[in-house]
Coordinates of N, CA, C and O in Angstrom, one line a residue:
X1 N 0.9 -1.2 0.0 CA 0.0 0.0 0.0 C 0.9 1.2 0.0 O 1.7 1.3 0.9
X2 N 0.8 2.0 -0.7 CA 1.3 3.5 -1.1 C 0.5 4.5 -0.3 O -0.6 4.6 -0.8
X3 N 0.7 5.3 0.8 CA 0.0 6.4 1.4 C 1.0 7.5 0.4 O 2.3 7.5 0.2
X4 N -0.1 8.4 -0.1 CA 0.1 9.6 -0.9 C 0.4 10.7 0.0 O -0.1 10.8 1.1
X5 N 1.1 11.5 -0.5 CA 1.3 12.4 1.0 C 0.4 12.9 1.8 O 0.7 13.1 3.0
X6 N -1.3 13.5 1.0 CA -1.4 13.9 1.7 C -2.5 13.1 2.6 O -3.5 13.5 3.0
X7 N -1.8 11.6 2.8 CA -2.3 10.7 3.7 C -1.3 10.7 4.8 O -1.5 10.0 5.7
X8 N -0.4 11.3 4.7 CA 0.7 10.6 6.2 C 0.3 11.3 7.2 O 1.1 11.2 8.1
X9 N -0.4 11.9 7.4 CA -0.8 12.5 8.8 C -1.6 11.2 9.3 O -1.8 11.0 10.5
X10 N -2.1 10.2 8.3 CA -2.8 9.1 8.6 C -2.0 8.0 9.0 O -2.4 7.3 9.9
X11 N -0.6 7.7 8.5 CA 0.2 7.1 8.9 C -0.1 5.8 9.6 O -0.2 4.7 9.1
X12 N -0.2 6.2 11.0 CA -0.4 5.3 11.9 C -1.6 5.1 12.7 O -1.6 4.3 13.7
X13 N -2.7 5.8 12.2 CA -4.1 5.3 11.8 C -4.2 4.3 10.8 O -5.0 3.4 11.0
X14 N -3.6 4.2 9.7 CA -3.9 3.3 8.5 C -3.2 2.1 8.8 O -3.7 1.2 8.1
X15 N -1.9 1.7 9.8 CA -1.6 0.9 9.7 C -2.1 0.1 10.7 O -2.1 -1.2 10.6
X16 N -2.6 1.0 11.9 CA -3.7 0.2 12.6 C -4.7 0.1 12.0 O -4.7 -1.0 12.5
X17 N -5.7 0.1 11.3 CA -6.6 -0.2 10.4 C -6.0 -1.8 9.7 O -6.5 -2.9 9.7
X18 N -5.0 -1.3 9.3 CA -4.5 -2.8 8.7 C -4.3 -4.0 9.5 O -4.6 -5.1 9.2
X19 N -3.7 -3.6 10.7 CA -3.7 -4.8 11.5 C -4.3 -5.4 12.0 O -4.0 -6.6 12.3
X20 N -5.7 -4.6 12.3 CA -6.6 -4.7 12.9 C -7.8 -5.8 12.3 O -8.7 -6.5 12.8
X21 N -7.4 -5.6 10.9 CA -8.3 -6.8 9.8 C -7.9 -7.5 9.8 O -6.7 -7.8 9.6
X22 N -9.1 -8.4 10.0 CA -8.8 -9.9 9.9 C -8.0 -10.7 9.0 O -8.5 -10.9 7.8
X23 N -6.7 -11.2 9.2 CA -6.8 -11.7 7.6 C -4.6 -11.4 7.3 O -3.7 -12.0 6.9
X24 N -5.1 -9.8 8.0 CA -4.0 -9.1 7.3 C -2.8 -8.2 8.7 O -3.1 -7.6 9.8
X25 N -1.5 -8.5 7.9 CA -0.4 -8.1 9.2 C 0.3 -7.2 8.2 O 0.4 -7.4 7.0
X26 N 0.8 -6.4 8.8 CA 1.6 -5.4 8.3 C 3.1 -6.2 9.1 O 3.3 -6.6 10.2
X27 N 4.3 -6.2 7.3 CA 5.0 -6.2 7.9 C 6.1 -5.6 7.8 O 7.0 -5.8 8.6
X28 N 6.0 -4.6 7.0 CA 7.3 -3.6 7.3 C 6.3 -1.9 6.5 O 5.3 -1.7 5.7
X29 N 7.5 -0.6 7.4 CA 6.6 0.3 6.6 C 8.2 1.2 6.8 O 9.1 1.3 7.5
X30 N 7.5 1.8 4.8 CA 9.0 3.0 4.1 C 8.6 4.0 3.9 O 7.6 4.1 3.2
X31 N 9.2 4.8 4.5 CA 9.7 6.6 3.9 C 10.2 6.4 2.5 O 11.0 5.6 2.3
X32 N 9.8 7.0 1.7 CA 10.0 7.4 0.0 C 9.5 8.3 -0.6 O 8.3 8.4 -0.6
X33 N 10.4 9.1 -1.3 CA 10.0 10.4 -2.2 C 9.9 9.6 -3.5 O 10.5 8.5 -3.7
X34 N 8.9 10.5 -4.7 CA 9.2 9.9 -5.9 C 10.1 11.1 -6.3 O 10.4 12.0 -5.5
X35 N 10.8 10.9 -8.0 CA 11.4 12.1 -8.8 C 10.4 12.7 -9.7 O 10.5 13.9 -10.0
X36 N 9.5 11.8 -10.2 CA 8.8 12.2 -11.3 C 7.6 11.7 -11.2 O 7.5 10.6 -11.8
X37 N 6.4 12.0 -10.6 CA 5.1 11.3 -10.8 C 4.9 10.3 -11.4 O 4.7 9.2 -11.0
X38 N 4.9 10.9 -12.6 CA 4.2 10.1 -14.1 C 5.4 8.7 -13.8 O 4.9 7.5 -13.8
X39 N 6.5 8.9 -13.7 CA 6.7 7.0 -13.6 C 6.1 6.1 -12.6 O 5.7 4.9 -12.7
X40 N 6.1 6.7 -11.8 CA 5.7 5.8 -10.3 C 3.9 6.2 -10.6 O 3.2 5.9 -9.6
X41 N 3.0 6.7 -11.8 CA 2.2 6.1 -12.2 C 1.9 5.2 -12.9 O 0.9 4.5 -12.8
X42 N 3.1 5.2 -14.2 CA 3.4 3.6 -14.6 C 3.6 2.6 -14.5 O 3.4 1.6 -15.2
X43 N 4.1 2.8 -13.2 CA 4.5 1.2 -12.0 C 3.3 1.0 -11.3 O 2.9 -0.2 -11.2
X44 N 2.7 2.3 -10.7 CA 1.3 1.8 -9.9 C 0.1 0.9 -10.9 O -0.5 -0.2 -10.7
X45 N 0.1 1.9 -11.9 CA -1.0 1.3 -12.9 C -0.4 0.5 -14.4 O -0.9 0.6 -15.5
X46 N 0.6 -0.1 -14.2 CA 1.2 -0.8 -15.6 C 0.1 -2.3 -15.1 O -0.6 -2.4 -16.1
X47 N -0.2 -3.1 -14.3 CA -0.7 -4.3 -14.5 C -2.7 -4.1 -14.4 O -3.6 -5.0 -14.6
X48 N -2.8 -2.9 -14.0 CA -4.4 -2.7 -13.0 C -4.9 -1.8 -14.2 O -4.2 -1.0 -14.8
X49 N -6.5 -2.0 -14.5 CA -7.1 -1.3 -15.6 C -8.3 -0.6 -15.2 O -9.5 -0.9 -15.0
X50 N -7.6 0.4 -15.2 CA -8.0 1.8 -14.9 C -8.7 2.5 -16.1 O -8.2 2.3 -17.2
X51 N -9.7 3.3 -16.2 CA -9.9 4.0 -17.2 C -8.8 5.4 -17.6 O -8.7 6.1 -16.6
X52 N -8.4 5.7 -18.3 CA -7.2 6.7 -18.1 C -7.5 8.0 -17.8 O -6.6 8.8 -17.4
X53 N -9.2 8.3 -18.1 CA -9.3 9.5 -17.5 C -9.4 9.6 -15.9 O -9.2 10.7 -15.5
X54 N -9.8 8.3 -14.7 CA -9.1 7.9 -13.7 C -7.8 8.4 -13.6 O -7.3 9.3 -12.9
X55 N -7.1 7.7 -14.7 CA -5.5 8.2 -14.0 C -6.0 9.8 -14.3 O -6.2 10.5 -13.3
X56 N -6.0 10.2 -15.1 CA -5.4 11.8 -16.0 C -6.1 12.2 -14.6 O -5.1 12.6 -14.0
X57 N -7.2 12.3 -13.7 CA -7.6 13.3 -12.8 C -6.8 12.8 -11.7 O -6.5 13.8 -11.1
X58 N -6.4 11.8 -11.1 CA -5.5 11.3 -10.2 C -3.8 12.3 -10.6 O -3.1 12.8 -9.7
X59 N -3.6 12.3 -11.5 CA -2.0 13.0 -11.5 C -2.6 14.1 -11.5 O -2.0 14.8 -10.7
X60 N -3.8 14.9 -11.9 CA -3.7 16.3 -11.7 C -3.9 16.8 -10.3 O -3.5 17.9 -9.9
X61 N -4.5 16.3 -9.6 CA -4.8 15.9 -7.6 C -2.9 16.3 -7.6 O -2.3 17.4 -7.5
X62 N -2.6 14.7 -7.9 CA -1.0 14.9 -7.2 C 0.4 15.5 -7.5 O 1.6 15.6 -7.1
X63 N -0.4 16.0 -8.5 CA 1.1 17.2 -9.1 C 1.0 18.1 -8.4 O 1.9 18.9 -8.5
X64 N -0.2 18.5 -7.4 CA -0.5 19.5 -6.6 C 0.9 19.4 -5.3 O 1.7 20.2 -4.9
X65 N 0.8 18.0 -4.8 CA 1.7 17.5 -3.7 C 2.8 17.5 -3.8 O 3.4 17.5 -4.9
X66 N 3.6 17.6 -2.5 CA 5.1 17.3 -2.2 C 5.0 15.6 -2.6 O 4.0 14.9 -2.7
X67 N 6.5 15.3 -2.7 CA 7.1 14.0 -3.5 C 7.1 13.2 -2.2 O 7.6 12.1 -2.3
X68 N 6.6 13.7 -1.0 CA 6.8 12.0 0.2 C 5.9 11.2 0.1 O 4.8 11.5 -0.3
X69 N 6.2 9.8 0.5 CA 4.7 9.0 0.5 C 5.5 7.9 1.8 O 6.5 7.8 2.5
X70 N 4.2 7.2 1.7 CA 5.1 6.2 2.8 C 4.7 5.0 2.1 O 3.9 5.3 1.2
X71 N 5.1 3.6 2.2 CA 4.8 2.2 1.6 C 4.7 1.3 3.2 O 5.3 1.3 4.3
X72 N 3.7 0.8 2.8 CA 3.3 -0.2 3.9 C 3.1 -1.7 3.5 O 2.1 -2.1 2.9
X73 N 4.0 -2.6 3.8 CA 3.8 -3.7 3.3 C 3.0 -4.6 4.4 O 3.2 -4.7 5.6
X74 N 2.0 -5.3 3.7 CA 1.1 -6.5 4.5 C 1.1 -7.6 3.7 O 1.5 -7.6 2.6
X75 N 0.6 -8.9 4.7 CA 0.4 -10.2 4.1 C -1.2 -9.7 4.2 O -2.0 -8.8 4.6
X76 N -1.3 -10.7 3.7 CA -3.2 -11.1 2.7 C -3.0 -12.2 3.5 O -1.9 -12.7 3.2
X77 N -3.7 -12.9 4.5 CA -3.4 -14.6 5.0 C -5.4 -15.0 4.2 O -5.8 -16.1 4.6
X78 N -6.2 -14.4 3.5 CA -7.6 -14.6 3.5 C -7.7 -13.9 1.8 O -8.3 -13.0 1.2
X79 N -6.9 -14.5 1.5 CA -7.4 -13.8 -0.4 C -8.9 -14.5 -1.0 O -9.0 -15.7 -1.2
X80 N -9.8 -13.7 -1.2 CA -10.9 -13.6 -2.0 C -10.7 -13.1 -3.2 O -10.3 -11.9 -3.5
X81 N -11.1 -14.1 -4.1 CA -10.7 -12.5 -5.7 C -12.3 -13.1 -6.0 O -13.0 -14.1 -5.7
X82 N -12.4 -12.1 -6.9 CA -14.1 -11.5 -7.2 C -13.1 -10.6 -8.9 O -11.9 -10.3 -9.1
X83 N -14.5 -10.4 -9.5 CA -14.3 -10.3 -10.6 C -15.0 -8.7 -10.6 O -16.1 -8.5 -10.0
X84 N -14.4 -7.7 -11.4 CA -14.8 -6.1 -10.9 C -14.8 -6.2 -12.1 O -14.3 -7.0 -12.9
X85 N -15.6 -4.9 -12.3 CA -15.9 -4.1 -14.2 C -16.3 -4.8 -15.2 O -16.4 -6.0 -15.1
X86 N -16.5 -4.0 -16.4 CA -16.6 -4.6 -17.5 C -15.6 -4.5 -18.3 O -14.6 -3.8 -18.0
X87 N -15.9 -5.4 -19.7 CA -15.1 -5.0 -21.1 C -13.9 -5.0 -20.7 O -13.4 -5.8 -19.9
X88 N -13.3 -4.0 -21.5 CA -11.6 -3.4 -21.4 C -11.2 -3.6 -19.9 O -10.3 -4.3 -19.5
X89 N -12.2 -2.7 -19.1 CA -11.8 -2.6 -17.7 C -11.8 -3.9 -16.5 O -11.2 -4.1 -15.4
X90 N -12.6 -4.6 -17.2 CA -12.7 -6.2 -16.1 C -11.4 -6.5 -15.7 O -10.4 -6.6 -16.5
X91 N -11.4 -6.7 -14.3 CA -10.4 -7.1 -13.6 C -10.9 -8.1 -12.2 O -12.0 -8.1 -11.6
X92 N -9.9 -8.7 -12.2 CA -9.8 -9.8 -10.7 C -9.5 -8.8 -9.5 O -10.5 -8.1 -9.4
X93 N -9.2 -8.7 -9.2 CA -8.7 -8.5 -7.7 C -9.4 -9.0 -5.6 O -10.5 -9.2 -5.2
X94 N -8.5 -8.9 -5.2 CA -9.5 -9.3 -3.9 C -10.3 -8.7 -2.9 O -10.2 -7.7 -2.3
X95 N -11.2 -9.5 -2.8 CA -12.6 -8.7 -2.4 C -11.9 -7.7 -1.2 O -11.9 -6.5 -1.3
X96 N -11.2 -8.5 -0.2 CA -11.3 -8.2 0.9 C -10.3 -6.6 1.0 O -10.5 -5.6 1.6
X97 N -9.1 -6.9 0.0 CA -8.2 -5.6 -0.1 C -9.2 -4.4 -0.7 O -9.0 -3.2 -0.3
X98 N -9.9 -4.7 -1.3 CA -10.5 -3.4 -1.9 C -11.5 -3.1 -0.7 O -11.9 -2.0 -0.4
X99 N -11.9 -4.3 0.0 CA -13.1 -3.8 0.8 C -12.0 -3.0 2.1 O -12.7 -2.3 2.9
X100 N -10.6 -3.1 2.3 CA -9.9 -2.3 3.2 C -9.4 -0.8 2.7 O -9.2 0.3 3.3
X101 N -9.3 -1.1 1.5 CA -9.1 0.2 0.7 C -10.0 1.2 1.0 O -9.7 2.2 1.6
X102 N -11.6 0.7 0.6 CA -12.8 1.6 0.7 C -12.7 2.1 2.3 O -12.7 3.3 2.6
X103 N -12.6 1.3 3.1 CA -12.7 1.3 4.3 C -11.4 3.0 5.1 O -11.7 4.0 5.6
X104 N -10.4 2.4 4.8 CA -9.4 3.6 4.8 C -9.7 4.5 3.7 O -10.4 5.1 4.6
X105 N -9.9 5.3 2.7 CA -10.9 5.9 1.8 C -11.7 6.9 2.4 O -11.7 8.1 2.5
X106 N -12.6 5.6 2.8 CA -14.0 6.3 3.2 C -13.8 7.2 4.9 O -14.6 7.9 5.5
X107 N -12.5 6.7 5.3 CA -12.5 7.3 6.6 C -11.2 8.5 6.2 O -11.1 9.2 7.2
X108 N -10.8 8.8 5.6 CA -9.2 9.7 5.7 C -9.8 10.6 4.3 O -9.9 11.8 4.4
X109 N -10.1 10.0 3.1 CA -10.2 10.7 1.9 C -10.5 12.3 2.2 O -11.0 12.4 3.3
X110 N -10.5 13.4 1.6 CA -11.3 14.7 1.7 C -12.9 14.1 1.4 O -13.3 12.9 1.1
X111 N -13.5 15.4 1.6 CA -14.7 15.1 1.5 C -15.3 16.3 0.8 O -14.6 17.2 1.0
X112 N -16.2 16.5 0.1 CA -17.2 17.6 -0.4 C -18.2 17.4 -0.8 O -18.6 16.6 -1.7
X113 N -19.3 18.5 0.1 CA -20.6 18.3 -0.4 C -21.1 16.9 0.6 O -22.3 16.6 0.6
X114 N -20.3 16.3 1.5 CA -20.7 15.3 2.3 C -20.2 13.7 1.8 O -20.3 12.6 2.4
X115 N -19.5 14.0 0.6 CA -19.4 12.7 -0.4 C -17.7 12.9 -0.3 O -16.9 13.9 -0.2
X116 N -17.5 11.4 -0.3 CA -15.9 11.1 -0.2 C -15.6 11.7 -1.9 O -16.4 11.7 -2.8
X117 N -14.2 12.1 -1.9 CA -13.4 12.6 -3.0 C -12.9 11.3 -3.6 O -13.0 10.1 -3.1
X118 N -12.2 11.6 -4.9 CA -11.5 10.3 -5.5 C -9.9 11.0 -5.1 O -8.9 10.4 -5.7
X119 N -9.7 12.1 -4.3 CA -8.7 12.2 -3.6 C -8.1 11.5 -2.7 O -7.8 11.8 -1.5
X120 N -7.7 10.0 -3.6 CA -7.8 9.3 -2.4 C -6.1 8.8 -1.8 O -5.1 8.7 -2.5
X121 N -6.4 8.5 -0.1 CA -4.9 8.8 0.1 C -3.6 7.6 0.4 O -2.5 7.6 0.9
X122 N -4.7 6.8 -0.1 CA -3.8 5.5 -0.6 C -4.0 4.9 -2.2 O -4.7 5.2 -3.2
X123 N -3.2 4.2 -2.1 CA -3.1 3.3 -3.6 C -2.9 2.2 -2.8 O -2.4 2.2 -1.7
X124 N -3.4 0.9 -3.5 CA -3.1 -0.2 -2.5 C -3.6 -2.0 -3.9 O -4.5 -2.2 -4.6
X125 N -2.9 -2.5 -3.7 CA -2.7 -4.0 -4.5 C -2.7 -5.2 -4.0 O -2.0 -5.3 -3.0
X126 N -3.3 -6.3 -4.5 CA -3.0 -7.1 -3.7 C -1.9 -7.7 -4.5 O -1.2 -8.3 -3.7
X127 N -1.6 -7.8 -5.7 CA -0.8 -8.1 -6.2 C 0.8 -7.8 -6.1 O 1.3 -6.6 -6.1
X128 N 1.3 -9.1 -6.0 CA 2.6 -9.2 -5.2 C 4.0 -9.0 -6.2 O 5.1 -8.8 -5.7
X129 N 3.7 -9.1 -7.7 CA 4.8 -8.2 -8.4 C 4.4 -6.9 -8.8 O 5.4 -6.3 -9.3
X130 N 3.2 -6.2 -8.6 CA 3.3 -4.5 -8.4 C 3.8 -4.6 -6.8 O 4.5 -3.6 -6.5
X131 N 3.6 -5.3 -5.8 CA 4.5 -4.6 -4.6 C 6.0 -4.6 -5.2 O 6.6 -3.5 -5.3
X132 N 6.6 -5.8 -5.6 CA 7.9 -5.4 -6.1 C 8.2 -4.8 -6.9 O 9.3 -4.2 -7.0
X133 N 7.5 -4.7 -7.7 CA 8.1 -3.4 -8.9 C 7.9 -2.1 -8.1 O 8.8 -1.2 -8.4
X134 N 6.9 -1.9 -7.3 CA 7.0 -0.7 -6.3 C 8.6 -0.7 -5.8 O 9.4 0.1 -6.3
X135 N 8.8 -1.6 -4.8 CA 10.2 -1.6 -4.3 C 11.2 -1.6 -4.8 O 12.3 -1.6 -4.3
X136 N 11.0 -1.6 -6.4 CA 12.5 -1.9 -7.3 C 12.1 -0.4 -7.6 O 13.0 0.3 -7.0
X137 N 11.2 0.6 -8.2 CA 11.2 2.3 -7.9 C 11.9 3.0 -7.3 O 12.6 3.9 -7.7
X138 N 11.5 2.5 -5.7 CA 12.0 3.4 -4.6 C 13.4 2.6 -4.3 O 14.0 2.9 -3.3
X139 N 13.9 1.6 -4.9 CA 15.4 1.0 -4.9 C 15.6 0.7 -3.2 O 16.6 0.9 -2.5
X140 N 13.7 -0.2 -2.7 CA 13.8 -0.6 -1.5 C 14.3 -2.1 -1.6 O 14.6 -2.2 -2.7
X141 N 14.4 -3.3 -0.9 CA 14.7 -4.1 -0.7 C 13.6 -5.4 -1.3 O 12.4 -5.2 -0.9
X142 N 13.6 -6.0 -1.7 CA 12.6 -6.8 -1.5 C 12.0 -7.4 -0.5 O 12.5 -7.5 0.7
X143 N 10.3 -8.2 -0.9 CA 9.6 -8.4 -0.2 C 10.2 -9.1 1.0 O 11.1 -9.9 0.5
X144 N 10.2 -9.1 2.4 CA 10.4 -10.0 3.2 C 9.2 -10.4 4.6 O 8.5 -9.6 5.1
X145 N 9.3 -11.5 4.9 CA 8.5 -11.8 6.0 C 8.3 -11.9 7.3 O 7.5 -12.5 8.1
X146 N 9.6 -10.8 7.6 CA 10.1 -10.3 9.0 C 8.7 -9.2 9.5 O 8.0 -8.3 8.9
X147 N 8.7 -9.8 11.0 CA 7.6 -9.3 11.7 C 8.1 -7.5 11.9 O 9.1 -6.9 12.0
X148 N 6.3 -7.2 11.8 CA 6.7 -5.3 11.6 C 7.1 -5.1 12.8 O 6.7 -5.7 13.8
X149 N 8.2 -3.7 12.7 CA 8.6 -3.3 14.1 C 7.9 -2.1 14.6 O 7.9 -1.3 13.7
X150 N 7.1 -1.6 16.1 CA 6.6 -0.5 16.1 C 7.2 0.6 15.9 O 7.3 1.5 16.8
X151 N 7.8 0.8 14.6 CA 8.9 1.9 14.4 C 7.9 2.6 12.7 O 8.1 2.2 11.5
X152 N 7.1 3.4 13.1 CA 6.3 4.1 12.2 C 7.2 5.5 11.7 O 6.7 6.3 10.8
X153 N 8.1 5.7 12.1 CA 8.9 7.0 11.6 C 8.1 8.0 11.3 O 8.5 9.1 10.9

């Protein structure tokens, strides 16, 4: 999971959120700047199908932001995949990650008018070569299965 900057004030709200779900452990969490948006939108969305006017209003949100984000890595021990969208856009993914997504979303996202924003302040996958291609980006280490330490920086 990617917290966008202007989620890190949520930080350590979100990662309790994570732990707290059934299913799912956090096990390590990174400090990372990007250099350039638009690549580390290629990496987020190279395997996940998105409509691109999704992305195009997502980079214009975040070109607004400073380059920090944080990465939080979790295990899935409870994968459900379910089948989302149509056509072009049909995708697999799992019930339960997207239903944690919504969940963090619907509590941190801005709001207007009373309705959650698509300002949203995570990115989040259950898929385990976009987490690594995330970590080969920020030239972090690879995945490992070492228990999280309460060291939220």
């Amino acid at each position: 999971m990617l917290i966008w900057n202007h989620g890190l004030k949520y930080k350590r709200q979100i990662i309790s959120i994570i732990n707290n779900y059934e299913g799912f452990n956090v096990l390590s969490v990174h400090k990372a700047a990007y250099k350039k948006l638009s690549d580390l939108v290629d990496v987020l969305y190279e395997k996940e199908k998105v409509s691109p006017i999704h992305i195009s209003n997502k980079v214009k949100h975040l070109k607004k932001l400073d380059n920090k984000v944080a990465l939080i890595l979790f295990e899935n021990k409870k994968r459900e995949l379910k089948t989302y969208g149509k056509g072009d856009l049909k995708t697999v993914q799992c019930e339960r990650v997207k239903a944690l997504k919504d969940l963090i979303r619907n509590q941190f996202n801005t709001r207007e008018k009373g309705m959650r924003t698509e300002a949203h302040v995570i990115h989040a996958s259950d898929d385990q070569k976009e987490a690594e291609s995330l970590l080969r980006f920020f030239n972090l280490s690879r995945l490992t299965r070492k228990p999280h330490k309460e060291n939220y920086g």
